[in-house]
Coordinates of N, CA and C and ligand atoms in Angstrom, one line a residue:
M1 N 23.8 -16.9 -19.4 CA 23.2 -15.6 -20.3 C 21.8 -15.1 -19.0
P2 N 21.7 -13.8 -19.0 CA 20.3 -13.5 -17.8 C 19.0 -12.9 -19.1
N3 N 18.3 -13.9 -18.4 CA 16.6 -14.0 -19.4 C 16.2 -12.5 -18.8
E4 N 16.3 -11.8 -19.5 CA 15.8 -10.6 -19.5 C 14.1 -10.2 -19.5
A5 N 13.6 -11.0 -19.9 CA 12.2 -11.5 -20.0 C 12.0 -12.0 -18.2
E6 N 12.9 -12.5 -17.6 CA 12.4 -13.2 -16.3 C 11.5 -11.4 -15.5
P7 N 10.5 -11.7 -14.7 CA 9.9 -10.6 -14.3 C 10.9 -10.6 -12.8
K8 N 10.1 -9.1 -12.5 CA 10.9 -8.7 -11.2 C 9.8 -9.5 -10.2
R9 N 10.3 -10.0 -9.0 CA 9.4 -10.5 -8.1 C 9.5 -9.7 -6.8
Y10 N 8.3 -9.5 -6.1 CA 7.6 -8.5 -5.5 C 7.4 -9.7 -3.9
A11 N 8.0 -9.4 -3.1 CA 7.6 -10.1 -1.4 C 7.7 -9.4 -0.6
G12 N 6.6 -9.8 0.6 CA 6.9 -9.1 1.9 C 6.2 -9.7 2.8
A13 N 6.0 -9.3 4.3 CA 5.7 -10.0 5.3 C 5.6 -9.1 6.4
C14 N 4.7 -9.3 7.0 CA 4.2 -8.6 8.1 C 5.4 -8.5 9.4
L15 N 5.7 -7.9 10.5 CA 6.8 -7.9 11.6 C 6.8 -9.5 11.8
C16 N 6.2 -10.2 12.2 CA 6.5 -11.5 12.9 C 6.5 -12.7 11.8
G17 N 5.9 -11.8 10.1 CA 6.5 -13.0 9.3 C 4.9 -14.5 9.4
N18 N 4.0 -14.0 10.0 CA 3.0 -15.3 9.7 C 2.0 -14.7 8.2
V19 N 1.9 -13.2 8.4 CA 1.4 -12.7 6.8 C 2.3 -12.7 5.5
Q20 N 2.7 -13.2 4.7 CA 3.4 -13.2 3.8 C 2.7 -12.6 2.3
W21 N 3.2 -12.2 1.6 CA 2.3 -12.0 0.4 C 3.6 -12.0 -0.7
R22 N 3.3 -12.1 -2.1 CA 4.3 -12.0 -3.3 C 3.3 -11.9 -4.4
S23 N 4.1 -11.1 -5.4 CA 3.7 -11.5 -6.8 C 4.6 -11.4 -7.8
S24 N 4.2 -11.2 -9.1 CA 5.6 -11.9 -10.1 C 5.0 -10.7 -11.0
A25 N 3.8 -9.9 -10.9 CA 3.6 -8.8 -11.5 C 3.6 -7.6 -11.0
S26 N 4.0 -6.6 -11.7 CA 4.6 -5.3 -11.0 C 2.9 -4.6 -10.5
P27 N 3.2 -3.5 -9.6 CA 2.5 -2.6 -9.3 C 2.0 -1.8 -10.0
G28 N 0.4 -1.6 -10.3 CA 0.1 -0.8 -11.3 C 0.5 0.8 -10.9
L29 N -0.1 1.2 -9.2 CA 0.4 2.6 -9.0 C 1.3 2.4 -7.5
Q30 N 2.1 3.5 -7.6 CA 2.8 3.3 -6.2 C 2.8 4.8 -5.7
F31 N 2.7 5.0 -4.4 CA 2.5 6.3 -4.2 C 2.4 6.7 -2.1
N32 N 2.7 7.6 -2.1 CA 2.8 8.1 -0.7 C 1.4 8.8 -0.8
C33 N 0.6 8.2 0.6 CA -0.6 8.8 1.1 C -0.7 9.5 2.3
Y34 N -0.7 10.4 2.6 CA -0.8 11.3 3.5 C -2.3 11.8 4.2
C35 N -3.3 10.9 3.9 CA -4.8 11.3 4.3 C -4.4 10.9 6.0
V36 N -5.5 11.5 6.4 CA -5.7 11.4 7.9 C -5.9 9.7 8.5
D37 N -6.7 8.9 7.8 CA -7.1 7.7 7.7 C -5.9 6.7 7.6
C38 N -5.5 6.9 6.8 CA -3.6 6.1 7.1 C -2.9 6.4 8.1
R39 N -2.9 8.2 8.3 CA -1.7 8.3 9.6 C -2.3 7.9 10.4
K40 N -3.9 7.6 11.0 CA -4.4 7.1 12.2 C -3.9 5.7 12.2
S41 N -4.1 5.0 11.0 CA -4.2 3.5 10.7 C -2.5 3.0 11.2
T42 N -1.8 3.8 10.9 CA -0.5 3.3 11.4 C 0.4 4.2 12.2
G43 N -0.1 5.3 12.7 CA 0.7 6.0 13.4 C 1.8 6.7 12.6
A44 N 1.9 6.7 11.6 CA 3.1 7.6 10.7 C 2.6 8.5 10.0
A45 N 3.7 9.3 9.7 CA 3.0 10.7 8.7 C 2.7 10.0 7.6
C46 N 2.7 9.1 6.9 CA 2.3 9.0 5.8 C 2.3 7.4 5.5
L47 N 1.6 6.9 4.3 CA 1.4 5.5 4.0 C 1.9 5.2 2.9
P48 N 3.2 4.6 2.7 CA 3.8 4.3 1.1 C 2.9 2.8 0.9
I49 N 2.1 3.3 -0.7 CA 1.1 1.7 -0.8 C 1.5 1.7 -2.2
M50 N 1.4 0.4 -2.9 CA 1.4 -0.3 -3.9 C 0.6 -0.8 -4.2
L51 N -0.3 -0.7 -5.3 CA -1.5 -1.3 -5.9 C -1.4 -2.1 -6.9
F52 N -1.6 -3.4 -6.4 CA -1.4 -4.7 -7.3 C -3.0 -5.1 -8.1
K53 N -3.1 -6.0 -9.0 CA -4.2 -6.7 -9.4 C -4.1 -7.6 -8.5
A54 N -5.5 -7.7 -7.8 CA -5.7 -8.6 -6.6 C -5.1 -10.1 -7.2
D55 N -5.5 -10.2 -7.9 CA -5.5 -11.8 -8.8 C -3.9 -11.9 -8.9
D56 N -3.1 -11.3 -8.9 CA -1.5 -11.5 -9.1 C -1.0 -11.7 -7.8
V57 N -1.5 -11.5 -7.0 CA -1.0 -11.6 -5.4 C -1.2 -12.7 -4.8
E58 N -0.6 -13.6 -4.3 CA -0.6 -14.6 -3.4 C -0.6 -14.2 -2.1
L59 N -1.5 -14.0 -1.2 CA -1.5 -13.8 0.3 C -1.9 -14.9 1.2
H60 N -0.8 -15.2 2.3 CA -1.0 -16.1 3.2 C -1.2 -15.6 4.6
G61 N -1.7 -16.4 5.3 CA -1.8 -15.8 6.7 C -2.9 -15.9 7.3
E62 N -2.5 -15.3 8.7 CA -3.9 -15.0 9.8 C -4.4 -13.3 9.7
I63 N -5.3 -12.9 8.7 CA -5.3 -11.6 8.7 C -6.7 -11.2 9.5
T64 N -6.5 -10.2 10.4 CA -7.9 -9.6 11.0 C -8.3 -8.4 10.1
Y65 N -9.4 -8.2 9.7 CA -10.0 -7.0 8.5 C -10.5 -6.0 9.9
F66 N -10.3 -4.8 9.4 CA -10.9 -3.7 10.4 C -11.8 -2.8 9.2
H67 N -12.9 -2.4 9.0 CA -13.3 -1.1 8.5 C -13.6 0.3 8.7
S68 N -13.6 0.7 7.5 CA -13.2 2.7 8.0 C -14.3 2.8 6.6
V69 N -14.8 4.3 7.0 CA -15.1 4.4 5.4 C -14.7 6.1 5.4
G70 N -14.2 6.2 4.0 CA -13.2 7.5 3.9 C -13.9 8.3 3.5
G71 N -13.2 9.3 3.2 CA -13.9 10.9 3.1 C -14.9 10.7 1.8
S72 N -14.4 9.8 1.1 CA -15.5 9.4 -0.2 C -16.7 8.9 0.0
G73 N -16.5 8.4 1.1 CA -17.9 7.5 1.5 C -17.6 6.0 1.4
N74 N -16.2 5.8 0.5 CA -16.1 4.3 0.3 C -15.7 3.8 1.3
V75 N -16.1 2.5 1.8 CA -15.6 1.8 2.7 C -13.9 1.1 2.5
I76 N -13.0 1.1 3.2 CA -11.9 0.4 3.5 C -12.1 -0.4 4.1
R77 N -11.3 -1.6 3.7 CA -11.0 -2.7 4.8 C -9.3 -3.2 5.1
R78 N -8.6 -2.8 5.9 CA -7.3 -2.7 6.3 C -7.1 -4.0 7.2
G79 N -6.4 -5.0 6.3 CA -5.9 -5.9 6.8 C -4.7 -5.7 8.0
F80 N -4.5 -6.6 9.1 CA -3.6 -6.6 9.7 C -3.3 -8.0 10.4
C81 N -2.2 -8.6 10.7 CA -1.8 -9.6 10.7 C -2.3 -9.8 12.6
S82 N -3.0 -11.2 12.3 CA -3.8 -11.3 13.6 C -2.4 -11.9 14.8
H83 N -1.5 -12.2 14.6 CA -0.5 -12.2 15.4 C 0.6 -11.2 16.0
C84 N 1.0 -10.1 14.9 CA 1.7 -9.1 15.9 C 1.3 -7.9 15.1
G85 N 0.0 -7.7 14.6 CA -0.7 -6.4 14.9 C -0.3 -5.7 13.5
A86 N 0.7 -6.0 12.4 CA 1.4 -4.9 11.4 C 0.0 -5.0 10.4
Q87 N 0.1 -3.6 9.6 CA -1.1 -3.5 8.7 C -0.1 -4.1 7.3
V88 N -0.7 -4.5 6.4 CA -0.4 -5.2 5.8 C -0.7 -4.9 4.2
V89 N -2.2 -5.3 4.1 CA -3.1 -5.1 3.1 C -4.3 -4.2 3.2
A90 N -5.2 -3.6 1.9 CA -6.2 -3.2 2.1 C -7.2 -3.9 1.4
H91 N -8.3 -3.7 1.2 CA -9.1 -3.8 0.1 C -10.1 -2.3 0.3
V92 N -10.0 -1.7 -1.3 CA -10.8 -0.2 -1.5 C -11.8 -0.3 -1.9
E93 N -13.1 -0.3 -1.5 CA -14.2 -0.4 -2.6 C -14.1 0.4 -3.8
L94 N -13.5 1.5 -3.7 CA -13.2 2.5 -4.7 C -12.8 1.8 -5.9
M95 N -12.2 0.8 -5.7 CA -11.0 0.1 -6.4 C -11.1 -1.3 -6.7
P96 N -12.3 -1.8 -6.8 CA -12.7 -3.4 -7.1 C -11.3 -4.1 -7.9
G97 N -11.1 -5.2 -7.4 CA -10.0 -6.2 -8.2 C -8.9 -5.7 -8.2
M98 N -8.6 -4.3 -6.9 CA -7.2 -4.1 -6.6 C -6.7 -4.4 -5.2
L99 N -5.8 -4.8 -5.0 CA -5.0 -5.1 -3.6 C -4.3 -3.9 -2.7
S100 N -4.2 -3.1 -2.0 CA -3.2 -2.0 -1.9 C -2.6 -3.0 -0.8
I101 N -1.3 -2.9 -1.2 CA 0.1 -3.5 -0.3 C 0.6 -2.4 0.7
R102 N 0.9 -2.6 1.6 CA 1.7 -1.3 2.5 C 3.1 -1.6 2.1
A103 N 3.7 -0.5 1.2 CA 5.0 -1.0 1.1 C 6.1 -1.2 1.8
G104 N 6.1 -0.9 3.0 CA 6.9 -0.8 4.3 C 6.8 -2.6 4.5
T105 N 6.1 -3.5 4.3 CA 6.1 -4.9 4.2 C 7.2 -5.2 3.3
L106 N 7.4 -4.8 2.3 CA 8.6 -5.3 1.3 C 9.7 -6.0 1.8
A107 N 10.3 -7.2 1.6 CA 11.3 -8.0 1.7 C 12.4 -7.2 1.2
D108 N 12.2 -6.5 0.1 CA 13.3 -5.4 -0.7 C 12.5 -4.3 -0.7
I109 N 13.0 -3.2 0.6 CA 12.1 -2.1 0.4 C 12.7 -1.1 -0.9
T110 N 13.8 -1.6 -1.4 CA 14.2 -0.4 -2.5 C 12.9 -0.9 -3.7
Q111 N 12.6 -1.9 -3.7 CA 11.7 -1.9 -4.8 C 10.5 -0.8 -5.0
F112 N 10.3 -0.5 -3.8 CA 9.0 0.6 -3.9 C 9.5 2.0 -4.4
E113 N 9.0 2.4 -5.5 CA 9.3 3.4 -6.4 C 7.8 4.5 -6.3
P114 N 7.7 5.3 -5.2 CA 6.7 6.3 -5.6 C 6.6 7.3 -6.6
K115 N 5.5 7.2 -7.1 CA 5.5 8.3 -8.5 C 4.5 9.5 -7.9
A116 N 4.0 9.6 -6.9 CA 3.0 10.5 -6.6 C 3.1 10.8 -5.0
N117 N 2.6 12.0 -4.3 CA 2.4 11.8 -3.1 C 0.8 12.5 -3.6
I118 N -0.1 12.0 -2.5 CA -1.5 12.3 -2.1 C -2.2 12.9 -0.9
F119 N -2.8 13.6 -0.9 CA -3.6 14.1 0.3 C -2.6 15.0 0.8
V120 N -1.6 15.8 0.1 CA -0.5 16.2 1.2 C -1.1 17.7 1.6
S121 N -2.8 17.8 1.4 CA -3.2 18.9 2.2 C -3.1 18.4 3.7
H122 N -2.9 17.2 3.8 CA -2.6 17.0 5.5 C -1.0 16.6 6.0
A123 N -0.2 16.7 5.2 CA 1.0 16.1 5.3 C 1.6 17.1 6.6
P124 N 2.0 16.7 7.7 CA 2.5 17.4 8.5 C 3.7 18.3 8.4
A125 N 4.1 19.2 8.9 CA 5.2 20.2 8.5 C 6.4 19.5 9.1
W126 N 6.4 18.5 10.3 CA 7.6 17.8 10.4 C 8.1 16.6 9.8
S127 N 6.9 16.3 8.5 CA 7.6 14.9 7.8 C 6.8 15.7 6.3
P128 N 7.7 16.5 5.5 CA 7.0 17.2 4.3 C 7.1 15.7 3.2
P129 N 6.2 16.0 2.3 CA 6.1 15.3 1.5 C 7.2 15.0 0.4
T130 N 7.7 13.5 0.0 CA 9.0 13.4 -0.8 C 8.8 14.3 -1.7
P131 N 10.2 14.9 -1.8 CA 10.4 15.9 -3.0 C 10.6 15.5 -3.9
G132 N 10.6 16.0 -5.2 CA 10.3 15.5 -6.6 C 9.6 14.6 -7.0
L133 N 8.4 14.1 -6.6 CA 7.4 13.8 -6.9 C 6.0 14.7 -7.2
P134 N 5.1 14.3 -8.3 CA 3.7 15.3 -8.2 C 3.3 15.1 -7.0
S135 N 2.6 16.3 -6.7 CA 1.9 16.3 -5.4 C 0.5 16.6 -5.3
F136 N -0.5 15.9 -5.0 CA -2.0 16.3 -4.6 C -2.5 16.9 -3.6
A137 N -3.0 17.5 -3.6 CA -3.8 18.0 -2.1 C -4.6 17.0 -1.5
R138 N -5.1 16.9 -2.7 CA -6.5 15.3 -2.4 C -6.0 14.2 -3.3
L139 N -6.6 14.0 -3.9 CA -6.7 12.5 -5.3 C -6.3 13.3 -6.5
P140 N -5.5 12.7 -7.6 CA -5.0 13.5 -8.5 C -7.1 13.4 -9.5
N141 N -6.8 14.8 -9.8 CA -8.0 14.8 -10.8 C -9.4 14.9 -10.0
S142 N -9.2 15.1 -8.5 CA -10.4 15.6 -7.7 C -10.0 16.5 -7.0
G143 N -9.3 17.7 -7.2 CA -9.1 18.9 -6.6 C -8.2 18.4 -5.3
Ligands
ZN201 ZN1 2.9 -10.6 12.1
ZN202 ZN1 -4.4 7.4 3.0

């Protein structure tokens, strides 16, 4: 008999597998970010992001962090695997206690369920925001 209370588990890794993460709690927020910093740091049109409570996530492996300052003036520390260079996590000063996980690192990519597109004012015409989701020019509630 299936136990319906069994929590959904989330897990993922970088390209080479040195950095691993897992969480038995669900992400609080899931969205696609089209901001220029996410684009530049990934080389992709947007970054699919899941925000977990940092305390809910087990994170292992060698991570190299790089800092940048966002448009709001807040510091973001992006974590890249020290062996393969894949971007896996970020700590955002604006959201203390939260860990931002790059959804592309999921072992089961179908677990990512974005609920919004943000910073769509920067989305390139050749990769438009995911249809059917609320889209915000910048952040929700900040214009
Ligand atoms: Zn790696
Ligand atoms: Zn972004």
